[in-house]
Amino acid sequence: MGRYIASRLIQAAVVLILVTVITFALIHLAPGGPSAVLTDARLPPELIARQRANLGLDKPVYVQYFKWAGGLVRGDFGISYTDQRTVLSEIRQRLPNTLILAGTAFLLALIVSIPVGIFTAQRARSVPDHIVSGISFIGLSTPVFWFGIVLIIVFSVQLHWLPASGMRTINEPNSLADLLKHLIMPALVLAMPTMAQFSRFVRASVLETLNQDYVRTARAKGLAARIVTYRHVLRNALMPVVTIIGLTLPVVVTGAAITESVFGWPGMGRLAVDAAFTRDYPVIMGVTVLVAAAVILINLLTDLLYMAIDPRVRLR
Amino acid sequence: MTTSTTPTETALSGVAYTGAQRGSGRYFLRRMVSYRPGFISFLVILLLYLLAFVGPIIYRTSPNEIDLLNLLGRPSADHLLGTDENGRDILARLLDGGHVSLIVGLIAVILADTVGVLFGAFAGYFGKAIDSILMRITDALLAIPSFFLLLVVLSLFGPSLTKLEVAIGLTSWMSIARLVRSEFLRYKETDFVQAAKAMGASDLRIIFRHILPQAVSPVIVASSVLVGGAIIAESALSYLGLGVQPPQASWGNMLTGAQNFVFTEPALAIYPGLLIVITVASFNYFGEGLRTAFNVSE
C-alpha cells in the first residue's frame, strides 16, 4: 500500500512537470509567442535586442523555462503584460469568485444527481427512467453558453426575476441575498453537464450493485427493502462516485470559464479568456498550470480516498 | 464514464451475439436500425449535412449580404426567417454556419483519431518505456482542460478556420489514445498475434494489419461522441470571439450577436442554439446506436 501511494505520488509529480513543460514549450516555441508580442518589429533592431535582453528572451529556451518554473515553485507566476500586476495577485483576486461558482454548481450537481440516479436505477427501463435518461442526454448535448442565454431570456428578459450578469449589484451594499440572486443562473448552467453525467454514472453504479449476489441474499433472508437499499446497495454503489469527482473537474473548470464569460462573472476562467484576447501569456500560462495542478491533485486525492474507504482496492 | 447502459442496450443484450457475428454486415445493420434513437439521429445527421451543403444551392440568398433597410427584420418572402442585427439573412447564415460546424467537427475528429490511434497503438504494442513516455504525455494533456489548451493555441496562432480544426483535433485525441492502448493490451498476447509473429511479420504489420482492425469499432463509437464535443468546442470558442470570425457565420458567433439583442429579439438566440443541440444530440445518440450495433461496452 505504501508502495502504491509512493508510485502514485511520483506519477502525479511527473505529470505536473510535463504540464509545465508542454505549456511553456507551446508558448515559447511558436511564432506569435512572447517575443512577438513584447517587441514591436517596427522598432530599430538595437532597441529590439535591448528589450529582448531586458526580458530575458535572448537566453536559450531551456534557461527561460527553468527561470519560469523556479518562479512557480516560489509562487511567482510572473507579471501580466496588460496591467503590470503580478499574475498571482490577479489570480488571488479572481479565484474566490470561481470557487463560489464552481463549488455551488458541484453541490447542486451532487444533490440532484444522486437521488435521481438511485431513483432511475431502481425503476430501470420504466417510463420515468426513459424520460430522465432523455433529459440527461439532451443536457450533455447542450452547450453551456447557450443554456445560459436561454435562462437569461426566460428569467431576466421575460420574468425580470434575476439579474442577467455580474456578481453584485453596483451601488448596493454587499449582501448574501444579492450574491445568491446573481449566483443562481450561472451555478445552474455550470451544474447542468455535470448533473447529467453524474446521474448517468450513479444510475449505472446502483444498477450494477442491485444485481450482486449479496443484495439477493439480503433480500432472501427477509430484510426490509429500505434496509437493503441503504445498507447493502447504496454503501457500495456510491463509492465509485468518488472517483468521477476528479474526472469531472476539467469539465467543471471549462464550463466555469465559459459560464463566467456569459454572465460577466469576475472569475478565473474569464481572466484566462480575456488574456487569450490580449495575448497576455504570463496570465494564460499561470491559470493553465494552476488549473492542471488542481486537476492532478484532486485525482490523486480521490484515488487515495477511494483506497481508504474501499478495503478491496487496498488488498490489490 | 465507465459503465453505463442505455435501456435499449440492456434490452438488446438478450439477443445472442457472439464474436463470430461481429463482422457480419447484415447483423450490424439490423442492430443499428433496431435502436430507434440511433437510427433516427443518423437520418437527422444526413439531413443536416444535406441542408448545409445543398441548402445554399437552393436557398440562394447570400449569408453575408447586408440589407440596411431591414435590420432585425421579421420573416418575409425575401428573408424566410427574418434578418439579424446587421440586416443579414438568418436562414442563409444558419445554413452557412452549419456548413462550418459540420466540417470543423469532422476534420477535427479525423485528426484526433489519427494522433490518438498512433499514440495508443505504439504505447500499447511496445509497452515498457515507450508506453510510460507516451502515456504520461497523454496524462499531462488530459490534466489541462482542453478548453484552456485551446485558449493557449488560439491566442498563439490567431483564429482561422483551419487553425480551429487543427487546434480542436490536437486537443481531443487523448481519450482515443487511451481506448486504442487498452485494445492493444488486450490483443497483443492473443494467438493470432503470436502466429503472425511466428510467421515473421514486422511490428508495423502486426500493429496495423492484425491488431488495429480489432480496435476500429470502439474508435468509431468514440469518434461519433467526439464530433459532438468538437462542435460544442467550436461554437463556444466562436461565441467568445476566439473561433470563427465574422462576417463568416457560425452557429457560435451568431449567438454572440444575438446576446446583445436578447432584450428585444430573443428569437435570434434560439435558432442557432437549437441547431447546435440537435446536431450534438444526434451525434451522441448515433454513437449510442453504433455502440449497440458494434456491441462495444462503454
XYZ file of C-alpha atoms in Angstrom:
614
model
C 0.000 0.000 0.000
C 2.886 2.336 0.835
C 4.420 1.468 -2.498
C 1.189 2.227 -4.285
C 0.957 5.646 -2.639
C 4.595 6.374 -3.487
C 4.204 5.402 -7.134
C 1.011 7.467 -7.441
C 2.813 10.465 -5.936
C 5.748 10.136 -8.336
C 3.393 9.727 -11.276
C 1.480 12.876 -10.288
C 4.721 14.846 -9.954
C 5.941 13.692 -13.371
C 2.640 14.650 -14.984
C 2.709 18.065 -13.318
C 6.252 18.729 -14.574
C 5.191 17.629 -18.062
C 2.253 20.055 -17.883
C 4.626 22.957 -17.218
C 6.998 21.815 -19.984
C 4.178 21.470 -22.519
C 2.595 24.800 -21.602
C 5.920 26.598 -21.720
C 7.187 24.936 -24.883
C 3.932 25.540 -26.716
C 4.047 29.242 -25.999
C 7.751 29.877 -26.374
C 8.478 27.801 -29.443
C 5.553 29.019 -31.507
C 5.615 32.075 -33.737
C 3.494 34.777 -32.171
C 4.811 33.974 -28.712
C 6.072 36.462 -26.102
C 8.855 37.924 -28.223
C 6.386 38.747 -30.976
C 4.038 40.418 -28.502
C 6.613 42.315 -26.472
C 8.873 43.514 -29.239
C 7.451 45.713 -31.941
C 9.003 44.695 -35.256
C 8.914 48.328 -36.427
C 11.453 49.383 -33.783
C 15.131 49.698 -34.724
C 16.998 46.379 -34.336
C 19.249 47.539 -31.480
C 16.216 48.584 -29.414
C 14.597 45.206 -30.058
C 17.796 43.468 -28.981
C 17.960 45.532 -25.790
C 14.329 44.845 -24.945
C 14.792 41.122 -25.559
C 17.800 41.155 -23.258
C 15.873 43.037 -20.577
C 13.080 40.486 -20.678
C 15.484 37.545 -20.744
C 14.151 36.485 -24.150
C 17.683 36.293 -25.595
C 18.609 33.375 -23.350
C 18.215 29.790 -24.576
C 14.670 28.472 -24.177
C 15.603 25.924 -21.509
C 17.175 28.661 -19.354
C 13.969 30.663 -19.694
C 11.971 27.576 -18.726
C 13.944 26.910 -15.557
C 13.653 30.552 -14.576
C 9.884 30.423 -15.037
C 9.468 27.012 -13.377
C 11.692 28.094 -10.481
C 9.394 31.083 -10.025
C 6.320 28.825 -9.999
C 7.756 26.838 -7.103
C 8.122 30.051 -5.104
C 4.613 31.152 -6.081
C 5.935 33.695 -8.585
C 3.836 33.411 -11.744
C 5.381 36.410 -13.464
C 3.883 39.768 -14.345
C 0.848 40.376 -16.518
C 1.598 42.096 -19.836
C -1.593 44.094 -19.848
C -1.731 45.765 -16.452
C 1.733 45.151 -14.997
C 0.336 43.483 -11.871
C 1.663 40.135 -10.725
C -0.226 37.188 -12.148
C -0.559 35.797 -8.639
C -2.421 38.855 -7.358
C -4.780 38.712 -10.352
C -5.456 35.046 -9.721
C -5.853 35.601 -5.996
C -8.452 38.256 -6.655
C -10.454 36.061 -9.066
C -10.058 32.611 -7.527
C -12.589 33.001 -4.664
C -15.269 34.048 -7.159
C -14.643 30.964 -9.246
C -14.654 28.753 -6.164
C -18.025 30.170 -5.082
C -19.487 29.485 -8.527
C -17.914 26.085 -9.119
C -18.484 24.908 -5.540
C -22.177 25.780 -5.661
C -22.543 24.111 -9.047
C -20.789 20.998 -7.821
C -23.002 20.715 -4.735
C -26.072 21.305 -6.861
C -24.994 18.546 -9.251
C -24.443 16.076 -6.407
C -27.675 16.943 -4.580
C -29.744 16.431 -7.727
C -27.921 13.578 -9.431
C -27.514 11.125 -6.543
C -31.244 10.823 -5.740
C -32.110 10.904 -9.450
C -29.552 8.209 -10.221
C -30.819 5.981 -7.408
C -34.447 6.562 -8.357
C -33.909 5.707 -12.025
C -31.773 2.661 -11.234
C -34.486 1.236 -9.006
C -37.016 1.759 -11.775
C -34.734 0.864 -14.659
C -36.426 0.730 -18.061
C -39.603 2.334 -16.720
C -41.146 5.409 -18.301
C -39.638 7.849 -15.741
C -36.232 6.247 -16.317
C -36.508 6.794 -20.066
C -37.570 10.400 -19.547
C -34.673 11.146 -17.185
C -32.204 9.440 -19.496
C -33.508 11.524 -22.411
C -33.172 14.728 -20.388
C -29.628 13.916 -19.334
C -28.681 13.104 -22.916
C -30.012 16.467 -24.053
C -28.204 18.067 -21.108
C -24.924 16.585 -22.281
C -25.589 17.860 -25.800
C -26.409 21.457 -24.849
C -23.576 23.995 -24.960
C -23.382 25.707 -21.562
C -23.229 29.188 -23.071
C -26.479 28.702 -24.951
C -28.230 27.271 -21.894
C -27.042 30.433 -20.122
C -28.502 32.670 -22.823
C -31.822 30.799 -22.694
C -32.012 31.217 -18.904
C -31.270 34.933 -19.302
C -34.094 35.196 -21.846
C -36.547 33.458 -19.538
C -35.613 34.759 -16.086
C -34.124 38.173 -16.841
C -35.835 39.321 -20.020
C -39.295 37.779 -19.720
C -39.851 37.373 -15.989
C -37.471 40.045 -14.616
C -36.705 37.760 -11.676
C -32.923 37.575 -11.844
C -30.090 39.867 -12.944
C -28.574 38.937 -16.319
C -24.954 39.467 -15.381
C -22.376 40.359 -12.764
C -21.806 39.141 -9.248
C -23.161 42.017 -7.212
C -25.482 44.921 -7.794
C -23.452 48.078 -8.237
C -24.063 50.825 -5.653
C -25.743 48.475 -3.268
C -24.290 47.169 -0.010
C -22.941 43.626 -0.303
C -25.481 41.155 0.954
C -25.788 37.403 0.752
C -29.231 37.662 -0.821
C -27.863 39.845 -3.590
C -24.992 37.445 -4.223
C -27.366 34.474 -4.318
C -29.601 36.239 -6.808
C -26.626 36.682 -9.118
C -25.370 33.161 -8.429
C -28.469 31.061 -9.198
C -28.345 31.123 -13.002
C -24.598 30.701 -13.551
C -24.437 27.923 -10.955
C -27.355 26.096 -12.576
C -25.772 26.477 -16.022
C -22.443 25.193 -14.799
C -24.062 22.315 -12.916
C -26.072 21.065 -15.897
C -23.495 18.933 -17.762
C -22.075 17.569 -14.518
C -25.563 16.759 -13.278
C -26.278 14.804 -16.455
C -23.002 12.922 -16.269
C -23.295 12.160 -12.537
C -26.842 10.881 -12.697
C -25.943 8.520 -15.536
C -22.974 7.314 -13.549
C -24.881 6.860 -10.267
C -27.638 5.014 -12.102
C -25.169 2.609 -13.724
C -23.368 2.035 -10.446
C -26.546 1.369 -8.452
C -27.893 -0.877 -11.188
C -24.730 -2.938 -11.115
C -24.865 -3.301 -7.334
C -28.536 -4.302 -7.417
C -27.532 -7.379 -9.426
C -24.934 -8.526 -6.904
C -25.381 -11.805 -5.052
C -25.160 -10.210 -1.620
C -28.124 -7.987 -2.423
C -30.155 -11.024 -3.429
C -29.060 -12.774 -0.253
C -30.073 -9.796 1.867
C -33.484 -9.801 0.237
C -33.819 -13.551 0.506
C -33.226 -13.519 4.227
C -36.181 -11.179 4.544
C -34.592 -7.816 5.267
C -36.795 -4.787 4.773
C -36.392 -3.214 1.335
C -35.312 0.055 2.893
C -32.509 -1.572 4.858
C -31.278 -3.434 1.789
C -31.261 -0.199 -0.193
C -29.372 1.863 2.352
C -27.096 -0.664 3.986
C -26.269 -3.009 1.138
C -26.804 -1.178 -2.104
C -26.033 2.499 -1.586
C -22.971 1.989 0.548
C -21.315 0.032 -2.208
C -22.781 1.805 -5.191
C -21.854 5.329 -4.139
C -18.201 4.548 -3.536
C -17.176 4.670 -7.225
C -18.846 8.088 -7.391
C -15.832 9.447 -5.505
C -13.606 8.656 -8.467
C -15.621 10.591 -11.013
C -15.469 13.735 -8.904
C -11.849 14.020 -10.046
C -12.711 13.083 -13.613
C -15.396 15.738 -13.971
C -13.241 18.533 -12.573
C -11.869 19.502 -16.024
C -15.455 19.670 -17.301
C -16.432 21.964 -14.424
C -13.394 24.222 -14.901
C -14.022 24.510 -18.647
C -17.683 25.176 -18.007
C -16.718 27.811 -15.446
C -14.588 29.689 -17.974
C -17.457 29.822 -20.458
C -20.187 30.441 -17.860
C -18.218 33.322 -16.369
C -17.968 34.904 -19.806
C -21.708 34.571 -20.459
C -22.730 36.029 -17.102
C -19.901 38.520 -16.659
C -18.846 36.696 -13.504
C -15.437 38.064 -12.425
C -13.674 34.718 -12.043
C -10.506 32.991 -13.126
C -11.970 31.457 -16.284
C -12.898 34.858 -17.617
C -9.429 36.059 -16.712
C -7.996 33.360 -18.990
C -10.428 34.140 -21.818
C -9.623 37.852 -21.615
C -5.904 37.027 -21.519
C -6.290 34.935 -24.681
C -7.634 38.030 -26.468
C -4.770 40.266 -25.370
C -2.133 37.521 -25.713
C -1.232 38.024 -22.072
C 0.918 34.889 -21.910
C 2.033 35.012 -18.258
C -1.652 35.083 -17.214
C -2.671 32.285 -19.609
C 0.264 30.141 -18.527
C -0.344 30.817 -14.841
C -4.039 29.959 -14.962
C -3.443 26.884 -17.144
C -0.757 25.447 -14.881
C -2.795 26.188 -11.770
C -5.909 24.515 -13.196
C -3.896 21.486 -14.312
C -2.257 21.242 -10.898
C -5.701 21.298 -9.278
C -6.897 18.517 -11.588
C -3.834 16.377 -10.843
C -4.134 16.974 -7.093
C -7.854 16.173 -6.964
C -7.339 12.995 -8.981
C -4.564 11.952 -6.620
C -6.720 12.690 -3.577
C -9.739 10.815 -4.928
C -7.542 7.808 -5.690
C -6.152 7.801 -2.170
C -9.562 8.483 -0.639
C -11.032 5.622 -2.618
C -8.312 3.384 -1.314
C -9.062 4.474 2.236
C -12.795 3.790 2.039
C -12.712 0.642 -0.062
C -10.611 -2.097 1.524
C -10.804 -4.176 -1.667
C -8.595 -1.702 -3.527
C -6.041 -1.777 -0.710
C -5.657 -5.532 -0.973
C -4.744 -5.440 -4.633
C -17.975 7.181 -17.846
C -17.056 3.614 -17.181
C -20.142 1.538 -17.014
C -23.468 2.796 -18.135
C -26.051 1.024 -20.154
C -28.850 2.544 -22.096
C -32.242 0.962 -21.751
C -32.126 -0.379 -25.289
C -28.663 -1.762 -24.859
C -29.833 -3.772 -21.912
C -32.962 -4.796 -23.730
C -30.882 -5.988 -26.655
C -28.366 -7.812 -24.527
C -30.777 -10.733 -24.527
C -30.114 -11.159 -28.230
C -27.476 -13.800 -28.803
C -24.445 -12.070 -30.213
C -21.122 -13.788 -30.457
C -17.715 -12.687 -31.608
C -18.118 -14.550 -34.877
C -21.044 -12.341 -35.804
C -19.237 -9.138 -35.010
C -18.122 -8.683 -38.601
C -21.428 -9.635 -40.170
C -22.695 -6.628 -42.081
C -26.337 -7.603 -42.198
C -26.394 -8.311 -38.490
C -24.769 -4.932 -37.817
C -27.418 -3.174 -39.893
C -30.246 -4.982 -38.155
C -28.994 -3.942 -34.736
C -28.288 -0.409 -35.941
C -31.860 0.025 -37.154
C -33.359 -1.638 -34.082
C -32.005 1.094 -31.782
C -34.589 3.650 -32.821
C -32.974 6.878 -31.440
C -29.681 5.926 -33.056
C -31.278 5.335 -36.433
C -33.389 8.484 -36.290
C -30.343 10.556 -35.351
C -28.476 9.024 -38.285
C -31.214 10.335 -40.564
C -31.089 13.727 -38.817
C -27.311 13.920 -39.362
C -27.786 13.106 -43.054
C -30.434 15.809 -43.276
C -28.184 18.362 -41.564
C -25.302 17.669 -43.946
C -27.698 17.849 -46.868
C -29.030 21.215 -45.659
C -25.557 22.623 -45.028
C -24.088 21.513 -48.340
C -27.037 21.515 -50.754
C -29.245 24.057 -48.947
C -27.282 27.145 -50.106
C -27.649 25.994 -53.727
C -31.432 26.047 -53.419
C -31.840 28.961 -50.999
C -29.689 31.445 -52.868
C -29.838 34.469 -50.548
C -26.294 35.473 -49.559
C -25.420 34.884 -45.881
C -23.205 37.987 -45.733
C -25.219 40.486 -47.745
C -26.376 43.397 -45.634
C -29.914 44.652 -46.099
C -29.660 48.044 -44.364
C -33.339 48.805 -44.716
C -34.212 45.594 -42.981
C -32.352 45.352 -39.671
C -33.805 42.756 -37.290
C -36.493 42.188 -39.909
C -39.466 39.886 -39.432
C -39.723 36.753 -41.584
C -40.773 37.712 -45.109
C -40.755 36.335 -48.634
C -37.224 37.711 -49.129
C -35.926 36.532 -45.784
C -37.731 33.368 -44.712
C -36.555 33.583 -41.083
C -36.040 37.355 -40.993
C -32.785 39.259 -40.677
C -30.234 39.773 -37.890
C -28.984 42.979 -36.252
C -26.873 43.757 -39.343
C -29.658 43.047 -41.809
C -28.220 39.700 -42.900
C -30.494 36.809 -43.810
C -30.829 34.470 -40.814
C -31.725 31.304 -42.724
C -28.777 31.750 -45.097
C -26.458 32.300 -42.126
C -27.809 29.241 -40.328
C -27.082 27.115 -43.407
C -23.640 28.655 -43.838
C -22.861 28.331 -40.137
C -23.957 24.702 -40.207
C -21.521 24.113 -43.043
C -18.714 25.444 -40.821
C -19.689 23.493 -37.694
C -20.173 20.196 -39.504
C -16.856 20.488 -41.337
C -14.895 21.569 -38.260
C -16.369 18.691 -36.266
C -15.490 16.126 -38.905
C -11.943 17.306 -39.672
C -11.049 17.807 -36.012
C -12.134 14.256 -35.233
C -10.287 12.721 -38.191
C -7.167 14.456 -36.887
C -7.820 13.396 -33.283
C -8.347 9.794 -34.426
C -5.088 9.762 -36.368
C -2.987 11.082 -33.483
C -4.855 9.049 -30.878
C -4.544 5.791 -32.807
C -0.793 6.274 -33.334
C -0.171 7.154 -29.677
C -2.362 4.390 -28.319
C -1.110 1.742 -30.752
C 2.589 2.355 -30.115
C 2.134 2.709 -26.351
C 0.058 -0.464 -26.104
C 2.096 -2.557 -28.503
C 5.633 -1.719 -27.424
C 4.881 -1.258 -23.714
C 7.644 -0.524 -21.188
C 9.463 2.812 -21.600
C 7.633 3.832 -24.787
C 4.319 3.175 -23.060
C 5.328 5.188 -19.983
C 6.531 8.168 -22.000
C 3.548 8.290 -24.354
C 1.016 7.762 -21.598
C 2.497 10.397 -19.263
C 2.283 12.906 -22.138
C -1.344 11.845 -22.599
C -1.998 12.231 -18.859
C -0.419 15.682 -18.835
C -2.586 16.837 -21.727
C -5.660 15.331 -20.061
C -4.886 17.235 -16.860
C -5.037 20.554 -18.696
C -8.723 21.005 -19.515
C -8.742 21.038 -23.319
C -10.549 24.368 -23.375
C -7.541 26.036 -21.727
C -5.222 24.311 -24.193
C -7.407 25.721 -26.947
C -7.166 29.200 -25.439
C -3.369 28.901 -25.444
C -3.198 27.574 -29.000
C -5.656 30.078 -30.445
C -4.048 33.059 -28.727
C -0.726 31.952 -30.199
C -1.773 31.325 -33.752
C -4.779 33.572 -34.041
C -8.202 32.391 -35.111
C -8.920 30.926 -38.526
C -10.997 28.007 -39.685
C -8.038 25.728 -40.413
C -6.289 26.583 -37.155
C -9.531 25.947 -35.300
C -9.858 22.482 -36.862
C -6.235 21.625 -36.112
C -6.391 23.055 -32.582
C -9.560 21.163 -31.650
C -8.220 17.980 -33.244
C -4.902 18.201 -31.436
C -6.552 18.779 -28.061
C -9.063 15.935 -28.190
C -7.115 12.824 -29.210
C -6.252 11.707 -25.665
C -9.374 9.646 -24.994
C -8.852 7.824 -28.311
C -5.234 7.093 -27.379
C -6.300 5.511 -24.080
C -9.002 3.492 -25.785
C -6.684 2.167 -28.505
C -3.973 1.388 -25.973
C -6.328 -0.758 -23.913
C -7.428 -2.660 -27.040
C -3.774 -3.287 -27.929
C -3.031 -4.529 -24.425
C -5.959 -6.881 -24.770
C -4.914 -8.337 -28.121
C -1.143 -8.295 -28.178
C -0.777 -11.628 -26.366
C -3.506 -13.421 -28.316
C -2.864 -16.439 -30.513
C -3.363 -14.688 -33.830
C -0.756 -12.085 -32.933
C 1.654 -14.791 -31.789
C 1.013 -16.630 -35.044
C 1.751 -13.515 -37.085
C 4.962 -13.002 -35.125
C 5.989 -16.611 -35.681
C 5.490 -16.130 -39.393
C 7.933 -13.261 -39.274
C 5.546 -10.297 -39.645
C 7.123 -6.952 -38.802
C 5.959 -4.918 -35.803
C 4.309 -2.330 -38.035
C 2.475 -5.030 -39.963
C 1.213 -6.605 -36.752
C 0.119 -3.212 -35.413
C -1.732 -2.033 -38.490
C -2.880 -5.228 -40.179
C -3.534 -7.531 -37.239
C -4.373 -5.608 -34.082
C -5.669 -2.239 -35.259
C -8.664 -3.721 -37.129
C -9.832 -5.113 -33.754
C -9.844 -1.588 -32.324
C -11.763 0.008 -35.167
C -15.274 -0.353 -33.787
C -14.641 1.219 -30.350
C -12.805 4.074 -32.078
C -15.738 4.701 -34.420
C -18.151 4.721 -31.473
C -15.978 7.177 -29.513
C -15.499 9.334 -32.625
C -19.209 9.952 -33.009
C -19.333 11.389 -29.495
C -16.134 13.355 -30.190
C -17.714 15.024 -33.228
C -20.396 16.382 -30.885
C -17.732 17.589 -28.467
C -15.756 19.252 -31.265
C -18.869 21.072 -32.481
C -19.566 22.321 -28.941
C -15.934 23.466 -28.589
C -16.045 25.269 -31.938
C -19.311 27.002 -31.121
C -18.139 28.018 -27.626
C -14.898 29.497 -28.976
C -16.713 31.258 -31.808
C -19.249 32.587 -29.310
C -16.413 34.012 -27.205
C -14.889 35.594 -30.316
C -11.859 33.316 -30.421
C -13.095 30.964 -33.124
C -14.771 31.574 -36.468
C -14.574 35.302 -37.194
C -17.391 37.382 -38.661
C -18.545 38.051 -41.332
C -18.188 34.262 -41.828
C -21.226 32.878 -39.990
C -21.030 30.093 -37.438
C -23.709 28.971 -35.013
C -21.473 30.103 -32.169
C -20.743 33.624 -33.386
C -24.386 34.151 -34.401
C -25.138 33.784 -30.693
C -22.626 36.487 -29.756
C -24.558 38.980 -31.834
C -27.871 37.624 -30.605
C -26.964 38.028 -26.923
C -26.769 41.798 -27.379
C -30.366 41.768 -28.565
C -31.904 39.255 -26.154
C -33.988 42.005 -24.625
C -35.611 42.975 -27.912
C -35.186 39.975 -30.218
C -34.804 36.805 -28.138
C -35.704 34.669 -31.176
C -32.270 35.395 -32.689
C -30.663 33.417 -29.900
C -32.967 30.424 -30.268
C -32.329 29.108 -33.812
C -28.520 28.695 -33.741
C -28.586 27.195 -30.236
C -31.328 24.723 -31.092
C -29.384 23.619 -34.154
C -26.268 23.023 -32.048
C -28.258 20.950 -29.559
C -29.959 18.935 -32.317
C -26.642 18.290 -34.077
C -24.693 17.337 -30.970
C -27.522 15.217 -29.557
C -27.761 13.417 -32.910
C -24.066 12.563 -32.874
C -24.342 11.384 -29.260
C -27.378 9.197 -29.981
C -25.784 7.946 -33.194
C -22.719 6.961 -31.162
C -25.023 5.130 -28.768
C -26.591 3.338 -31.739
C -23.178 2.370 -33.090
C -22.221 1.130 -29.650
C -25.240 -1.124 -29.638
C -24.646 -2.303 -33.181
C -20.935 -2.978 -32.690
C -21.632 -4.473 -29.268
C -18.943 -2.281 -27.690
C -19.154 -1.814 -23.940
C -18.626 1.640 -22.539
